[in-house]
mmCIF file of C-alpha atoms in Angstrom:
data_model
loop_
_atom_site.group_PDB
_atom_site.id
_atom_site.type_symbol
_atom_site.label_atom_id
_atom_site.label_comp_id
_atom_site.label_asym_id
_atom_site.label_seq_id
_atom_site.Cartn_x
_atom_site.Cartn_y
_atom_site.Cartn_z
ATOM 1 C CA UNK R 1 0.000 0.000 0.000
ATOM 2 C CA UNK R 2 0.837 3.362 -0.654
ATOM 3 C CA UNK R 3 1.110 6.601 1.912
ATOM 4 C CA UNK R 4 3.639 8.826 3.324
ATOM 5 C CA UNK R 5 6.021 8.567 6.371
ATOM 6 C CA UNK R 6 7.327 11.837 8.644
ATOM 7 C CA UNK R 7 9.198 11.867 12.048
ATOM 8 C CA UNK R 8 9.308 13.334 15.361
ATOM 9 C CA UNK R 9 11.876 13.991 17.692
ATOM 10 C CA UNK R 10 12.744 13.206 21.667
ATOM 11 C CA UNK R 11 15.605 13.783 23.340
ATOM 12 C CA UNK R 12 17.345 10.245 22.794
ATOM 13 C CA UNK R 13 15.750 9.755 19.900
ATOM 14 C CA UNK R 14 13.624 6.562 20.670
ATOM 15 C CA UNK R 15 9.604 6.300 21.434
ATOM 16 C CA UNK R 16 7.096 8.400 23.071
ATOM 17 C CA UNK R 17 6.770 7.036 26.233
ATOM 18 C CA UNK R 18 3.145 8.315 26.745
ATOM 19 C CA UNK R 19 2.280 6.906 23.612
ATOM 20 C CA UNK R 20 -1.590 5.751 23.011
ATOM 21 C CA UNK R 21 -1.080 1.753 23.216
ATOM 22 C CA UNK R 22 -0.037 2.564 27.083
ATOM 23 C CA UNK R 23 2.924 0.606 26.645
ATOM 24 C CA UNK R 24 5.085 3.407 28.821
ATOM 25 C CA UNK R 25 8.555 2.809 28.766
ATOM 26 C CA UNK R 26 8.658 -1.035 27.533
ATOM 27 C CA UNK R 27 6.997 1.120 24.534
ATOM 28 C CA UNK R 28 10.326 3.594 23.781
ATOM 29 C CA UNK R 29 12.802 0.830 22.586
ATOM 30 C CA UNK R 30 11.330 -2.415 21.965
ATOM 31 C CA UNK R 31 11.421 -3.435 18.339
ATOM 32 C CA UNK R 32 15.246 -2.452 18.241
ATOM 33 C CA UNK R 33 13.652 0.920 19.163
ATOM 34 C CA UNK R 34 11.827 1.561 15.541
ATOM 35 C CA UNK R 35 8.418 2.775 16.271
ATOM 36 C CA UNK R 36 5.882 4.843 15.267
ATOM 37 C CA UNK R 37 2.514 6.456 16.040
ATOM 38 C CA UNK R 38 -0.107 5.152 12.852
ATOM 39 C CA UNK R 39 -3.440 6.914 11.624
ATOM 40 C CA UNK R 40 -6.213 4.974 10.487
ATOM 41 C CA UNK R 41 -3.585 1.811 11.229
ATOM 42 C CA UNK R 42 -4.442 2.290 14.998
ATOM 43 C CA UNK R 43 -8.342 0.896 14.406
ATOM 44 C CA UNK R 44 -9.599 1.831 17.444
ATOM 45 C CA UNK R 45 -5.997 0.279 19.376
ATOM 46 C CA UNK R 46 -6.818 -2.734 18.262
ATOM 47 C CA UNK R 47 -3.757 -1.637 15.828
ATOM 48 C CA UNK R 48 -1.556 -1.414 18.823
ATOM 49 C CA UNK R 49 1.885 -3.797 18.545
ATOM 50 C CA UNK R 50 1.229 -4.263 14.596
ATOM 51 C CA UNK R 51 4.785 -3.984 12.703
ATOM 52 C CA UNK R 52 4.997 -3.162 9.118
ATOM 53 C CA UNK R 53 7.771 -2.814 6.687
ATOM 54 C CA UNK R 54 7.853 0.596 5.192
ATOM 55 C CA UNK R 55 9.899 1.613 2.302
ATOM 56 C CA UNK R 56 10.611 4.628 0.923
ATOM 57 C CA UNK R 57 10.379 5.915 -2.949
ATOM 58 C CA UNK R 58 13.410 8.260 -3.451
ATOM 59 C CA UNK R 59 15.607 5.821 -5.355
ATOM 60 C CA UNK R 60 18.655 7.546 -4.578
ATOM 61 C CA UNK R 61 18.290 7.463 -0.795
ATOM 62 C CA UNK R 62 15.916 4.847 -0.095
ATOM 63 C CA UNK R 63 17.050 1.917 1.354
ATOM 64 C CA UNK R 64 15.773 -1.343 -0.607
ATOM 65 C CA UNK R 65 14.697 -3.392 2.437
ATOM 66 C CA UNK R 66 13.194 -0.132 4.300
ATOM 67 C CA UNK R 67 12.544 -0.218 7.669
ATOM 68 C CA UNK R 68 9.804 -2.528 10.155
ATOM 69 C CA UNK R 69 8.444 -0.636 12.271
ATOM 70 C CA UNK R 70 5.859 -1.224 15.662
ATOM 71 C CA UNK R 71 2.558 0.974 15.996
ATOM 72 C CA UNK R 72 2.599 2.249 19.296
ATOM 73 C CA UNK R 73 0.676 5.219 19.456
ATOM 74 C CA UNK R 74 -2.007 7.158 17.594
ATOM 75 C CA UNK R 75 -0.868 10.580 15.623
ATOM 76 C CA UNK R 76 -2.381 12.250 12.579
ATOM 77 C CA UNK R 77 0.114 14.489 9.989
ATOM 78 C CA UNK R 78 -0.164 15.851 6.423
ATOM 79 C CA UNK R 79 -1.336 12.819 4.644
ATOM 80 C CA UNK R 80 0.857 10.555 6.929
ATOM 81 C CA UNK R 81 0.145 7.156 8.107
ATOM 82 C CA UNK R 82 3.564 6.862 9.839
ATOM 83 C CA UNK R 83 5.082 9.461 12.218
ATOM 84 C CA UNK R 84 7.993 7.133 13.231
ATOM 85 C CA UNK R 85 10.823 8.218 16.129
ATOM 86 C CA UNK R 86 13.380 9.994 14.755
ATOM 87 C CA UNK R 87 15.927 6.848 14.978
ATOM 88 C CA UNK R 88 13.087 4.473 12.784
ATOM 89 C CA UNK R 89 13.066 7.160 10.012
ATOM 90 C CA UNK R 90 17.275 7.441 9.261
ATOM 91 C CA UNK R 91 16.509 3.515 8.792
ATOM 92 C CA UNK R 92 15.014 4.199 5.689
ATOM 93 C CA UNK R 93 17.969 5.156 3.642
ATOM 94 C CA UNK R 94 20.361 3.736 2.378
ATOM 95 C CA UNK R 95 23.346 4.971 3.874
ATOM 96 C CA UNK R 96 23.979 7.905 6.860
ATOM 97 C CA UNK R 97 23.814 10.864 4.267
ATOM 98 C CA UNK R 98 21.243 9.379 2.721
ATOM 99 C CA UNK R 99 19.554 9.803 5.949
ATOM 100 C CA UNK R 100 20.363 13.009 6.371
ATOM 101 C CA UNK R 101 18.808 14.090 3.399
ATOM 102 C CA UNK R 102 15.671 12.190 4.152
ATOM 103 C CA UNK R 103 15.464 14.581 7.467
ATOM 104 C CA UNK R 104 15.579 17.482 5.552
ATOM 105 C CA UNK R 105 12.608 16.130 3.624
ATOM 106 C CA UNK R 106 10.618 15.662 6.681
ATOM 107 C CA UNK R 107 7.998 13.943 4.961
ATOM 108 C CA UNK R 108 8.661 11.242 2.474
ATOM 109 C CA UNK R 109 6.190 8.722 -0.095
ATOM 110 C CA UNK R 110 6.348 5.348 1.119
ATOM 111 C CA UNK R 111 5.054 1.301 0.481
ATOM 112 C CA UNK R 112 4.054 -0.308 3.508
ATOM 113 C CA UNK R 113 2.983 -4.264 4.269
ATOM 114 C CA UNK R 114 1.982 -5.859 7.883
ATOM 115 C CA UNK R 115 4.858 -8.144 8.629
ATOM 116 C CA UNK R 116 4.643 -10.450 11.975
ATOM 117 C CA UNK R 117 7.208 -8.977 14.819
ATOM 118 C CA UNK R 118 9.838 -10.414 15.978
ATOM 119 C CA UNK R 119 10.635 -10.704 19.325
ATOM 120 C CA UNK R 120 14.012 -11.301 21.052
ATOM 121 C CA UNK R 121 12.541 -13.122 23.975
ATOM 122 C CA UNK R 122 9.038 -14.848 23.342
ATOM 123 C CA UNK R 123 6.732 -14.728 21.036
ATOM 124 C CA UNK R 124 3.608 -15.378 23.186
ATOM 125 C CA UNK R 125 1.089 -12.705 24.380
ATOM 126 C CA UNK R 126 2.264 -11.315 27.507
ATOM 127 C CA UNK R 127 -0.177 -9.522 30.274
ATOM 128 C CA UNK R 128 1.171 -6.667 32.369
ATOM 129 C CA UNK R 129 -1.290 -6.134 35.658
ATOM 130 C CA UNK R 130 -1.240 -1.829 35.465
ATOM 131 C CA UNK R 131 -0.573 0.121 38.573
ATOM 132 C CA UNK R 132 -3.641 1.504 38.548
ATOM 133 C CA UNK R 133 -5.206 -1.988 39.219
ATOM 134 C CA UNK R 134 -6.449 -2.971 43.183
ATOM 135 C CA UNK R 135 -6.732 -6.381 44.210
ATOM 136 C CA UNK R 136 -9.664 -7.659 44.555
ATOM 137 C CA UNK R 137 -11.956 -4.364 43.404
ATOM 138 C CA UNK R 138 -10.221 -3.856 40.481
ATOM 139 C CA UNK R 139 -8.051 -5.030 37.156
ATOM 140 C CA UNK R 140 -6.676 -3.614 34.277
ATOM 141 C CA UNK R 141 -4.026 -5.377 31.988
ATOM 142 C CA UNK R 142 -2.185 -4.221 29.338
ATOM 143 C CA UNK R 143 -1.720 -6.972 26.528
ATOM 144 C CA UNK R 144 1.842 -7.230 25.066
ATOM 145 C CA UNK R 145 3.237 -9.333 21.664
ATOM 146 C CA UNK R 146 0.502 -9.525 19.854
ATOM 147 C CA UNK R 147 2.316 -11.077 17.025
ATOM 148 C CA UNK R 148 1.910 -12.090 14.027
ATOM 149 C CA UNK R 149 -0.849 -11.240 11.300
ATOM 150 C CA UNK R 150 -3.640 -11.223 13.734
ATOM 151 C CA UNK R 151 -5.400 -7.965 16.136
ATOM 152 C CA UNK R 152 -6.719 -8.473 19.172
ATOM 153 C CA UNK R 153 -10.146 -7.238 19.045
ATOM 154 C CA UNK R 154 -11.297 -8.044 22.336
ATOM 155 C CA UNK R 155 -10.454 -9.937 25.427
ATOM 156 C CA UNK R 156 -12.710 -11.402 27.983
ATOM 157 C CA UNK R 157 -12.831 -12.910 31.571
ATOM 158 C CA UNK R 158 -14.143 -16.080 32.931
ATOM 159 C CA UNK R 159 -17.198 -15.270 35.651
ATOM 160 C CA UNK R 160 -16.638 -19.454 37.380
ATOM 161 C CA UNK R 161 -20.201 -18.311 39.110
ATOM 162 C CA UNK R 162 -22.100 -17.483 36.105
ATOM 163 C CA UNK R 163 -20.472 -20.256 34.376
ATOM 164 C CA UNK R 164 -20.041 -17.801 31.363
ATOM 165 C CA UNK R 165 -17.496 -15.000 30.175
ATOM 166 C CA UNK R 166 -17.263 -11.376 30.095
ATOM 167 C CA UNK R 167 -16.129 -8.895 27.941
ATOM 168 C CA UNK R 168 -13.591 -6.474 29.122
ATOM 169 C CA UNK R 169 -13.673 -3.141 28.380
ATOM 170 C CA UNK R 170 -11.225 -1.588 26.131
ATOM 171 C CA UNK R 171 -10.126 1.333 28.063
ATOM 172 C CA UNK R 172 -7.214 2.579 25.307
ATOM 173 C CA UNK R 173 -5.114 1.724 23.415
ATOM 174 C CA UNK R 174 -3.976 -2.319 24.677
ATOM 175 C CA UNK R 175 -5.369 -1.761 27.898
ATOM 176 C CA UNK R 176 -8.523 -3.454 29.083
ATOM 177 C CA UNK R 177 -9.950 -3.186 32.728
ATOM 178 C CA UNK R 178 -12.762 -5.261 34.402
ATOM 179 C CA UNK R 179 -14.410 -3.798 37.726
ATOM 180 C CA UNK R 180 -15.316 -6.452 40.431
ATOM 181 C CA UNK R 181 -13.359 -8.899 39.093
ATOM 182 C CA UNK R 182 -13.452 -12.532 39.706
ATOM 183 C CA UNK R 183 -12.517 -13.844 43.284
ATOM 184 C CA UNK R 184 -9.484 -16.215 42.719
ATOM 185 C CA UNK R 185 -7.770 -16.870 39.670
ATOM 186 C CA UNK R 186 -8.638 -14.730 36.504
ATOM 187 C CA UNK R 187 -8.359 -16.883 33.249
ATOM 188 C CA UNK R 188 -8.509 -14.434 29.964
ATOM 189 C CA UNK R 189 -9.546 -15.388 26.332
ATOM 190 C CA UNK R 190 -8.720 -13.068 23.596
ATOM 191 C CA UNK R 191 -10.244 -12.794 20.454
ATOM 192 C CA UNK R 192 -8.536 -12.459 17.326
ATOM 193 C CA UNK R 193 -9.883 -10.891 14.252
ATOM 194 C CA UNK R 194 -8.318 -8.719 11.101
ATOM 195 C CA UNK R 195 -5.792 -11.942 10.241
ATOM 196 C CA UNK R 196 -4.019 -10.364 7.232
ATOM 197 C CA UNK R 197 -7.332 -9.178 5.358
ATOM 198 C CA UNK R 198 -9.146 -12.396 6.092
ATOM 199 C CA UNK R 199 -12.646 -12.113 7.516
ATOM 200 C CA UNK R 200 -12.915 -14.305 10.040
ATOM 201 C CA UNK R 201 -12.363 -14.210 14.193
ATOM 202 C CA UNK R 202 -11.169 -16.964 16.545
ATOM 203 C CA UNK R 203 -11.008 -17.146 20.527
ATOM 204 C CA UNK R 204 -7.552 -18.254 22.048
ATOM 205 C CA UNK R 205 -7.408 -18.965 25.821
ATOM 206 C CA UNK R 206 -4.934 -18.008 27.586
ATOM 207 C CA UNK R 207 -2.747 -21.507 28.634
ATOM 208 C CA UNK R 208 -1.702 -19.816 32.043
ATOM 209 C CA UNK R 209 -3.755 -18.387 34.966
ATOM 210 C CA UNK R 210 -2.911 -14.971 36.516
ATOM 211 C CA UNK R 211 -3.297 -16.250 40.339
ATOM 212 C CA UNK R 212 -5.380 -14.895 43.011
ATOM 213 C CA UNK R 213 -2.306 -13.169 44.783
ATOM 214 C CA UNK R 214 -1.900 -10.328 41.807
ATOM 215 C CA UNK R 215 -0.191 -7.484 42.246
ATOM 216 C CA UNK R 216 -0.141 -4.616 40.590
ATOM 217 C CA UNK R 217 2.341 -4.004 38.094
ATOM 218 C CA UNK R 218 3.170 -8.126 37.595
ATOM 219 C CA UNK R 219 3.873 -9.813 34.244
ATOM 220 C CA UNK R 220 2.551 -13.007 33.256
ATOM 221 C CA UNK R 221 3.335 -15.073 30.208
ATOM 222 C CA UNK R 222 0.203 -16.602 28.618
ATOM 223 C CA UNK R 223 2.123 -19.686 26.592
ATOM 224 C CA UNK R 224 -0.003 -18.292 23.712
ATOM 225 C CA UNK R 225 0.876 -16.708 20.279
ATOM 226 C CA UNK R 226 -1.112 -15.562 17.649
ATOM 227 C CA UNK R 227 -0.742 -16.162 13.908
#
């Protein structure tokens, strides 16, 4: 696909860390520190962790195999659908003065696919118990590595006394809270939809349990990926 690329700037040069998908400061480097904020791309958040090669168009600067980068936050520019961090946009050329003269484009024409992330620990969905969570009146979890092709559209909770579950509510970006939530362990489901243009949606459990000690602020692999 077809759109246009810009930059901004911080002070090292990597991610916002108050950027939309809540991911804080896990958000400013991961992905070998080449983010961006997306437009339409963010969907609501459920665009949040997506990676896509983008490529420039200027021959003479452009670097053939571009640059992947991770949507972390929301941001609107002049036709843009990518306003990366300053480091993810000198990826795109070819060499360091072919960066430079990229910069003083500021905004550049680019090609753009969704590409699965890669990961340099694990690939599986990770949950993050926020701060702002309080055991046992209230939970909020930010979902992490949501690889591959997939989004996460929604995520619910299993109610053991209703024998049914429960949607969570999608608070922003990858962040979904539940008030009152189960006594116990909380076991999450997450449903995944948008699977590289295909039209269909599929619920994957999570294989591990968050126990009924949480805290906030604790990390919890769920031994699941997506595809």
């Amino acid at each position: 696909m077809n759109s246009r690329a810009t930059f901004y700037d911080t002070p090292d040069g990597y991610g916002n860390p108050n950027g939309g998908c809540g991911y804080g400061e896990y958000g400013r480097r991961i992905n070998n520190g080449s983010v961006a904020a997306v437009s339409w791309l963010w969907r609501n958040g459920a665009g949040c962790g997506q990676c896509y090669q983008v490529r420039c168009k200027i021959a003479e600067y452009c670097d053939h195999n571009g640059v992947n980068v991770m949507a972390t936050d929301y941001g609107e520019g002049d036709n843009t659908d990518f306003i990366m961090n300053r480091g993810a946009f000198l990826r795109l050329g070819a060499n360091p003065d072919a960066s430079a003269k990229l910069l003083e484009y500021g905004v550049v024409d680019v090609e753009f696919k969704r590409v699965p992330c890669k990961y340099t620990s694990t690939r599986n969905i990770i949950l993050h118990v926020q701060e702002t969570s309080t055991n046992p009146s209230y939970f909020a979890v930010l979902i992490l590595n949501a690889n591959g092709m997939c989004d996460i559209i929604a995520v619910q909770i299993w109610r053991k006394e209703r024998n049914q579950w429960e949607s969570l509510r999608r608070v922003y970006g990858a962040v979904f809270d539940f008030a009152n939530p189960p006594k116990g362990e909380i076991h999450l489901r997450f449903q995944a939809g948008n699977c590289g243009g295909e039209n269909f949606k599929l619920w994957l459990e999570s294989k591990v349990a968050i126990p009924a000690n949480w805290k906030p602020g604790d990390t919890y692999d769920t031994k699941v990926q997506l595809f």
